[in-house]
Short mmCIF file of C-alpha atoms in Angstrom, two decimals:
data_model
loop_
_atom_site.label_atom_id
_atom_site.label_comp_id
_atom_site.label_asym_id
_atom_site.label_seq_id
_atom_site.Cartn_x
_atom_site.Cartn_y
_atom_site.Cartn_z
CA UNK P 1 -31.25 -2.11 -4.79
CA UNK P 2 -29.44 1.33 -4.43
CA UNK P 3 -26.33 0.84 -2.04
CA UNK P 4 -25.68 3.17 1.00
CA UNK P 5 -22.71 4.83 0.03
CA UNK P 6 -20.32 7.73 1.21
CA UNK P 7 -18.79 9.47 -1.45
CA UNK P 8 -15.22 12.19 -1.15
CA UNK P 9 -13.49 13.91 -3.45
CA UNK P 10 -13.68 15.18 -7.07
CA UNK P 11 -12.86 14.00 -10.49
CA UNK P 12 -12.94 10.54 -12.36
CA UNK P 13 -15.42 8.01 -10.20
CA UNK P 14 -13.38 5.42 -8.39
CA UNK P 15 -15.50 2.71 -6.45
CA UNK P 16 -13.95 1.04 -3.48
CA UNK P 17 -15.69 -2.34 -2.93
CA UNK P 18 -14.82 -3.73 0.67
CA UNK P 19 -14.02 -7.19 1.92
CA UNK P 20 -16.40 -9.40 4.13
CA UNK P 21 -17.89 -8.17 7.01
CA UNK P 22 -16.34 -4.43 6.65
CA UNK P 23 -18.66 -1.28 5.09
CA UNK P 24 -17.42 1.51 3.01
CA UNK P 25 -16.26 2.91 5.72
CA UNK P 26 -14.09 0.69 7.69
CA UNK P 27 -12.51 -0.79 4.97
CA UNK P 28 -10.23 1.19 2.36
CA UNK P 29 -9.69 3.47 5.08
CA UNK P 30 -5.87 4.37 3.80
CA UNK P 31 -6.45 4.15 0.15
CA UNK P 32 -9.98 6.50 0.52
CA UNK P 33 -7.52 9.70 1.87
CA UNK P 34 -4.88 8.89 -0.71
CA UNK P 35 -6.96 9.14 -3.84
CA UNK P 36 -9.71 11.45 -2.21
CA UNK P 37 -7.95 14.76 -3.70
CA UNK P 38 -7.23 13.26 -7.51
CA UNK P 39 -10.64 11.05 -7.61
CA UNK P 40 -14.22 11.33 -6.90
CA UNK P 41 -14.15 8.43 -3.99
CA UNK P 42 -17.07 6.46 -3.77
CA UNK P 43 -17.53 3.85 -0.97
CA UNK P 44 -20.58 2.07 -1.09
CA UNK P 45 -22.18 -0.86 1.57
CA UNK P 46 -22.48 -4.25 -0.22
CA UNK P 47 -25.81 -5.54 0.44
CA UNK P 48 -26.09 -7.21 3.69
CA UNK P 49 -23.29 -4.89 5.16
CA UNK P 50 -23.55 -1.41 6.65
CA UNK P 51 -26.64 0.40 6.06
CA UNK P 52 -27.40 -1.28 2.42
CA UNK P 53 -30.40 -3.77 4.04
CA UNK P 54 -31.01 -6.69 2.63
CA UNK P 55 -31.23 -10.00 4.14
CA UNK P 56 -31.03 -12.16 0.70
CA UNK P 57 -28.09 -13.48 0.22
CA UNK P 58 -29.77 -16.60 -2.15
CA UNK P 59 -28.35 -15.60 -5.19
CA UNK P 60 -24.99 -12.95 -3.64
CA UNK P 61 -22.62 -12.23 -6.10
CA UNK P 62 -24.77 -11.73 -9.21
CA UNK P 63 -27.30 -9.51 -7.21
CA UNK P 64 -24.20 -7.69 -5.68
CA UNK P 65 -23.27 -6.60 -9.46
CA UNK P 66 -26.73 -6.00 -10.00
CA UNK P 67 -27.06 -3.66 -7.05
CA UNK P 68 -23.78 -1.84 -8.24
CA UNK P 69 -25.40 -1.18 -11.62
CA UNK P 70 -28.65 0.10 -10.22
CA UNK P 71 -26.32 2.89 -7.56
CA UNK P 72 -24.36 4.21 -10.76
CA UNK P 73 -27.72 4.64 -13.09
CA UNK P 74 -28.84 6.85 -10.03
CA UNK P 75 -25.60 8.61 -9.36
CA UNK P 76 -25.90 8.88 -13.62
CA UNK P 77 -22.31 7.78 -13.75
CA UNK P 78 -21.75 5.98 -17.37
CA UNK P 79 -18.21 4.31 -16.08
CA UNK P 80 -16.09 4.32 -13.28
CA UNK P 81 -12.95 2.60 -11.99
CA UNK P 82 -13.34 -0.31 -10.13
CA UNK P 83 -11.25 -1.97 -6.94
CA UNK P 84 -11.94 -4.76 -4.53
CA UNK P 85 -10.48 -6.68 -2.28
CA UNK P 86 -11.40 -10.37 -1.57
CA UNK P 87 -15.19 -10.35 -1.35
CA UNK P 88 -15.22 -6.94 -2.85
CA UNK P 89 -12.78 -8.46 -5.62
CA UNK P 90 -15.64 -10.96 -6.46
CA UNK P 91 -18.26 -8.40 -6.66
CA UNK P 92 -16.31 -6.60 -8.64
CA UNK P 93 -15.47 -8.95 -11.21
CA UNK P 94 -19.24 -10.11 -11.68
CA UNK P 95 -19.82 -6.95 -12.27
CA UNK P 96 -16.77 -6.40 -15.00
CA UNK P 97 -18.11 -9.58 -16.83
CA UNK P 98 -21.67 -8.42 -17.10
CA UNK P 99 -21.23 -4.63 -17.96
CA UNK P 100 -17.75 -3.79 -19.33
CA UNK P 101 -18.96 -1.09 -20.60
CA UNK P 102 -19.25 0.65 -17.10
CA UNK P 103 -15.65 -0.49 -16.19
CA UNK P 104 -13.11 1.86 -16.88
CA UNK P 105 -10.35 -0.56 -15.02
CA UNK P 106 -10.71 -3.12 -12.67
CA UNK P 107 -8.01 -3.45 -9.95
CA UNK P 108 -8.31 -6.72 -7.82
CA UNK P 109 -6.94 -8.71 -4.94
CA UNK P 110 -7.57 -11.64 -2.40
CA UNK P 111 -9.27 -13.69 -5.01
CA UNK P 112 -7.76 -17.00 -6.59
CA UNK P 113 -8.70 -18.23 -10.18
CA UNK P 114 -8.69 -22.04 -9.19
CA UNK P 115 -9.91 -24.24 -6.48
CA UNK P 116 -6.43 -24.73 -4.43
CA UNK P 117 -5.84 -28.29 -3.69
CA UNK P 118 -5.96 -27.74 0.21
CA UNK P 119 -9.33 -26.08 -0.90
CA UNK P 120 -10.98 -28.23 1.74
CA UNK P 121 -8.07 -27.79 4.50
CA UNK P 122 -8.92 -23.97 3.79
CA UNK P 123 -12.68 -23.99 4.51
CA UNK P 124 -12.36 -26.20 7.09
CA UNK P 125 -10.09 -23.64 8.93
CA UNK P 126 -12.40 -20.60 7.91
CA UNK P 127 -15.56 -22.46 9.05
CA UNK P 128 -13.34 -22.97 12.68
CA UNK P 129 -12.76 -19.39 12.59
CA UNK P 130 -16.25 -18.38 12.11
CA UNK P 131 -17.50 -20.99 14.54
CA UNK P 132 -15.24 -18.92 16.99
CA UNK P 133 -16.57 -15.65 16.12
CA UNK P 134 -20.44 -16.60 16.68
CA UNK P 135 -18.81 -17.69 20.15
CA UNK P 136 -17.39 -13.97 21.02
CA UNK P 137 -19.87 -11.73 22.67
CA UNK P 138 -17.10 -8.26 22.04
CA UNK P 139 -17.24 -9.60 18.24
CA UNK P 140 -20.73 -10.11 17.87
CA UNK P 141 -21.81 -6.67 19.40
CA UNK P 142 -19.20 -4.96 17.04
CA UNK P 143 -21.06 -6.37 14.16
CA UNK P 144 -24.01 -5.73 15.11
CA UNK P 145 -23.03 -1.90 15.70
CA UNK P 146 -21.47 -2.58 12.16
CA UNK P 147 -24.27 -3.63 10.30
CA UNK P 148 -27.89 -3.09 9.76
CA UNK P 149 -29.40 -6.41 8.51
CA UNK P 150 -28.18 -9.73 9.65
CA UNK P 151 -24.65 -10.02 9.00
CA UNK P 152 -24.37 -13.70 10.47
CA UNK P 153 -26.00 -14.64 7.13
CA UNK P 154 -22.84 -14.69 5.84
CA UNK P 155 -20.99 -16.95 7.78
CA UNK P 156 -23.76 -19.28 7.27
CA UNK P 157 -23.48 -18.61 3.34
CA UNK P 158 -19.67 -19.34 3.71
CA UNK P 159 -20.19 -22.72 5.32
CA UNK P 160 -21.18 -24.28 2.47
CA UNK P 161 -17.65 -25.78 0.82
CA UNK P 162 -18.90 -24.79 -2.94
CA UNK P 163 -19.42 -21.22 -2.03
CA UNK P 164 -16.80 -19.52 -3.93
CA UNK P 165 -17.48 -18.87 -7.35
CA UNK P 166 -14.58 -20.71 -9.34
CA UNK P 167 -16.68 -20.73 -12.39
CA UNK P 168 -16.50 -17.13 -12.30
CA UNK P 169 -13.07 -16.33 -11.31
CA UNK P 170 -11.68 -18.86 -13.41
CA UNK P 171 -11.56 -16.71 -16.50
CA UNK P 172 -11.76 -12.96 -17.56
CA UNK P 173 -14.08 -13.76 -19.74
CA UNK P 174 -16.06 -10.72 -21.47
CA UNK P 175 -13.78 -8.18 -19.46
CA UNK P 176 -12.49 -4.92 -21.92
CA UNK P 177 -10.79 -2.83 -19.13
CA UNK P 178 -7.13 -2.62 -18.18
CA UNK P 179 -6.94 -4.85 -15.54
CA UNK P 180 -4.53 -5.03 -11.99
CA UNK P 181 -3.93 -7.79 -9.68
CA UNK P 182 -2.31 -6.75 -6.40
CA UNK P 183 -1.45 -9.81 -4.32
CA UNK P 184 0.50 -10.16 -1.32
CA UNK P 185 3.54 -12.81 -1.12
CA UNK P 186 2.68 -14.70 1.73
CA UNK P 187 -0.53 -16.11 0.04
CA UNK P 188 0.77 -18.67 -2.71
CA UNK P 189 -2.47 -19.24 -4.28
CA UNK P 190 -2.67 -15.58 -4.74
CA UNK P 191 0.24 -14.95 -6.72
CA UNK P 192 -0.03 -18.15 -8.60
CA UNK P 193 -3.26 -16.74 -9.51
CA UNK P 194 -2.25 -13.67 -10.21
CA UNK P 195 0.36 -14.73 -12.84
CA UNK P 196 -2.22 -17.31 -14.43
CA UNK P 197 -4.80 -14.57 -14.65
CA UNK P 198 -2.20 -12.36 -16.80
CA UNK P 199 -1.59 -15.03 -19.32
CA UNK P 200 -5.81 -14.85 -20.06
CA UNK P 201 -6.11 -10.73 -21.11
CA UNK P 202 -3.72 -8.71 -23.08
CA UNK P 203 -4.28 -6.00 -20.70
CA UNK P 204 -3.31 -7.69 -17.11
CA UNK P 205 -0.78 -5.97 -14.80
CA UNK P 206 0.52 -7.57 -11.96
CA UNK P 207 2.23 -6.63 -8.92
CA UNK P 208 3.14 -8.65 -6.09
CA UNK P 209 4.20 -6.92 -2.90
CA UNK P 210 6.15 -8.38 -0.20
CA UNK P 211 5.34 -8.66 3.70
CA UNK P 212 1.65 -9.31 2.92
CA UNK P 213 -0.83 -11.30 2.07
CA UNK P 214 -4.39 -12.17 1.85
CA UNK P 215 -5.31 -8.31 2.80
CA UNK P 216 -2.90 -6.26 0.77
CA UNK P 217 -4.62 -3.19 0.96
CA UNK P 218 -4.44 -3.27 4.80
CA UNK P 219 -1.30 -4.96 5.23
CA UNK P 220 1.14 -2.47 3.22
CA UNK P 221 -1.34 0.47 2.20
CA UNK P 222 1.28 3.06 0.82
CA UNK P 223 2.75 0.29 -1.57
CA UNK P 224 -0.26 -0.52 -2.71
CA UNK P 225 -1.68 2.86 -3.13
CA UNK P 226 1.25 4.17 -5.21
CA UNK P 227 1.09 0.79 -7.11
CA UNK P 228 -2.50 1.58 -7.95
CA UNK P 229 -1.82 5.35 -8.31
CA UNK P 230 0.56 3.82 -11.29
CA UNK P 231 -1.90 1.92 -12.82
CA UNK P 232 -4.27 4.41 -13.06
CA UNK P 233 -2.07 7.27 -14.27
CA UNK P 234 -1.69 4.95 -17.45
CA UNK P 235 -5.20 4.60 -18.50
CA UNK P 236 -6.32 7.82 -20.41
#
C-alpha cells in the first residue's frame, strides 16, 4: 500500500519512521524542523496509524517494509536515508535487510538485539499499561482523533509475549549502509544492544546519550539531532 505521508524541505530524501501509536506528524516533531532546510523530510503514516488505512496487522513488520518500498517507487526515489525509533526502528530495519539497495543509512533507536532476561517482567508491565489505556476514555478519544483505522489492533498484536521480532533484530544481516544506533542511558538493554550490534557491521556508529532512554529522540532532541546531523555529514 502507498503510505499517507507529509513531506518538507529540499535535498537528499530522509524518511522519519515514527514509534507506536504516533503518525508522521506527532512524532519527530523536533528532528522534522531541524533537518527540514538541509533534507527533503519525508514523514509517512505506518499502516494502521494516521491516515495510511489498513486494518491487517497479520503479517506487520514485513508488510510495513513492503508498504515503504511501494511509497518510494511512487515518489520515484531510488534511495533515501532511513531513521526510526522503536516501532519505527523495526520497520526500518526489515526494510534495510530486504532492499539495501534503497538505504542510503539507517539510523536506529529503542530496539534491542536480544530477548532481555526480564523479557517476560517487561511484557507483563506493557500489557498492564495497555490494559490501562483501553480503560481511559481522554486516551481513547485522542486516538481515535489520531488515527483512521483501528489503532487498538495494536495493543492486541502486542499482547502476545513472542511479538517482537528477535529473529530479525538479532543480526544486521544483508544490511550495506552506514549504520547509527542512538540509545538513551537509562535503558540497559538498549545500550547493551547497541554495543553488541557494532561488533556485527564494519560500518556501526554508536552514541549513547545521557538523561534518556527508551525515547531518545523525544527525551533530548537537540543531542540527538546534532548527533545525527554528524552522522550524516559523513556519508557522501
Amino acid at each position: 500500500m502507498i503510505l499517507h505521508s507529509v513531506e518538507v524541505g529540499t535535498g537528499e530524501p530522509i524518511v522519519f519512521l515514527h514509534t507506536g501509536l504516533q503518525t508522521g506528524m506527532t512524532d519527530f516533531e523536533y528532528q522534522r524542523e531541524f533537518f527540514k532546510d538541509s533534507f527533503r523530510v519525508i514523514l509517512p503514516d505506518l499502516r494502521g496509524h494516521g491516515q495510511s488505512i489498513n486494518n491487517d496487522l497479520s503479517n506487520f513488520f514485513e508488510d510495513a517494509a513492503g508498504d515503504l518500498l511501494d511509497t518510494l517507487e511512487k515518489k520515484e526515489m531510488s534511495s533515501i536515508h532511513i531513521v526510526g525509533a522503536s516501532l519505527g526502528a523495526l520497520v526500518g530495519l526489515f526494510f534495510a535487510k530486504r532492499f539495501p539497495e534503497k538505504v542510503k543509512s539507517l539510523t536506529l533507536s529503542g530496539i534491542t538485539p536480544g530477548k532481555p532476561e526480564n523479557w517476560n517482567q517487561m511484557h507483563k508491565e506493557d500489557v498492564a499499561v495497555q490494559t490501562q489505556l483501553l480503560q481511559n476514555e481522554e486516551a481513547i478519544h485522542h486516538f481515535d482523533q489520531l488515527h483512521a483505522a483501528d489503532w487498538k489492533q495494536f495493543l492486541y498484536m502486542a499482547r502476545n509475549g513472542e511479538w517482537y521480532p528477535f529473529e530479525e533484530t538479532k543480526d544486521l544481516a544483508g544490511i550495506r549502509s552506514p549504520i547509527l544506533l542512538i540509545v538513551g542511558e537509562g535503558n540497559p538493554n538498549e545500550t547493551t544492544g547497541a554495543m553488541a550490534y557494532r561488533s556485527m557491521h564494519e560500518n556501526v556508529h554508536v552514541s549513547i546519550i545521557p538523561f534518556a532512554s527508551h525515547l531518545v529522540h523525544m527525551e533530548q532532541p537537540k543531542l540527538y539531532s546534532e548527533v545525527l546531523k554528524l552522522f550524516l555529514k559523513g556519508i557522501s
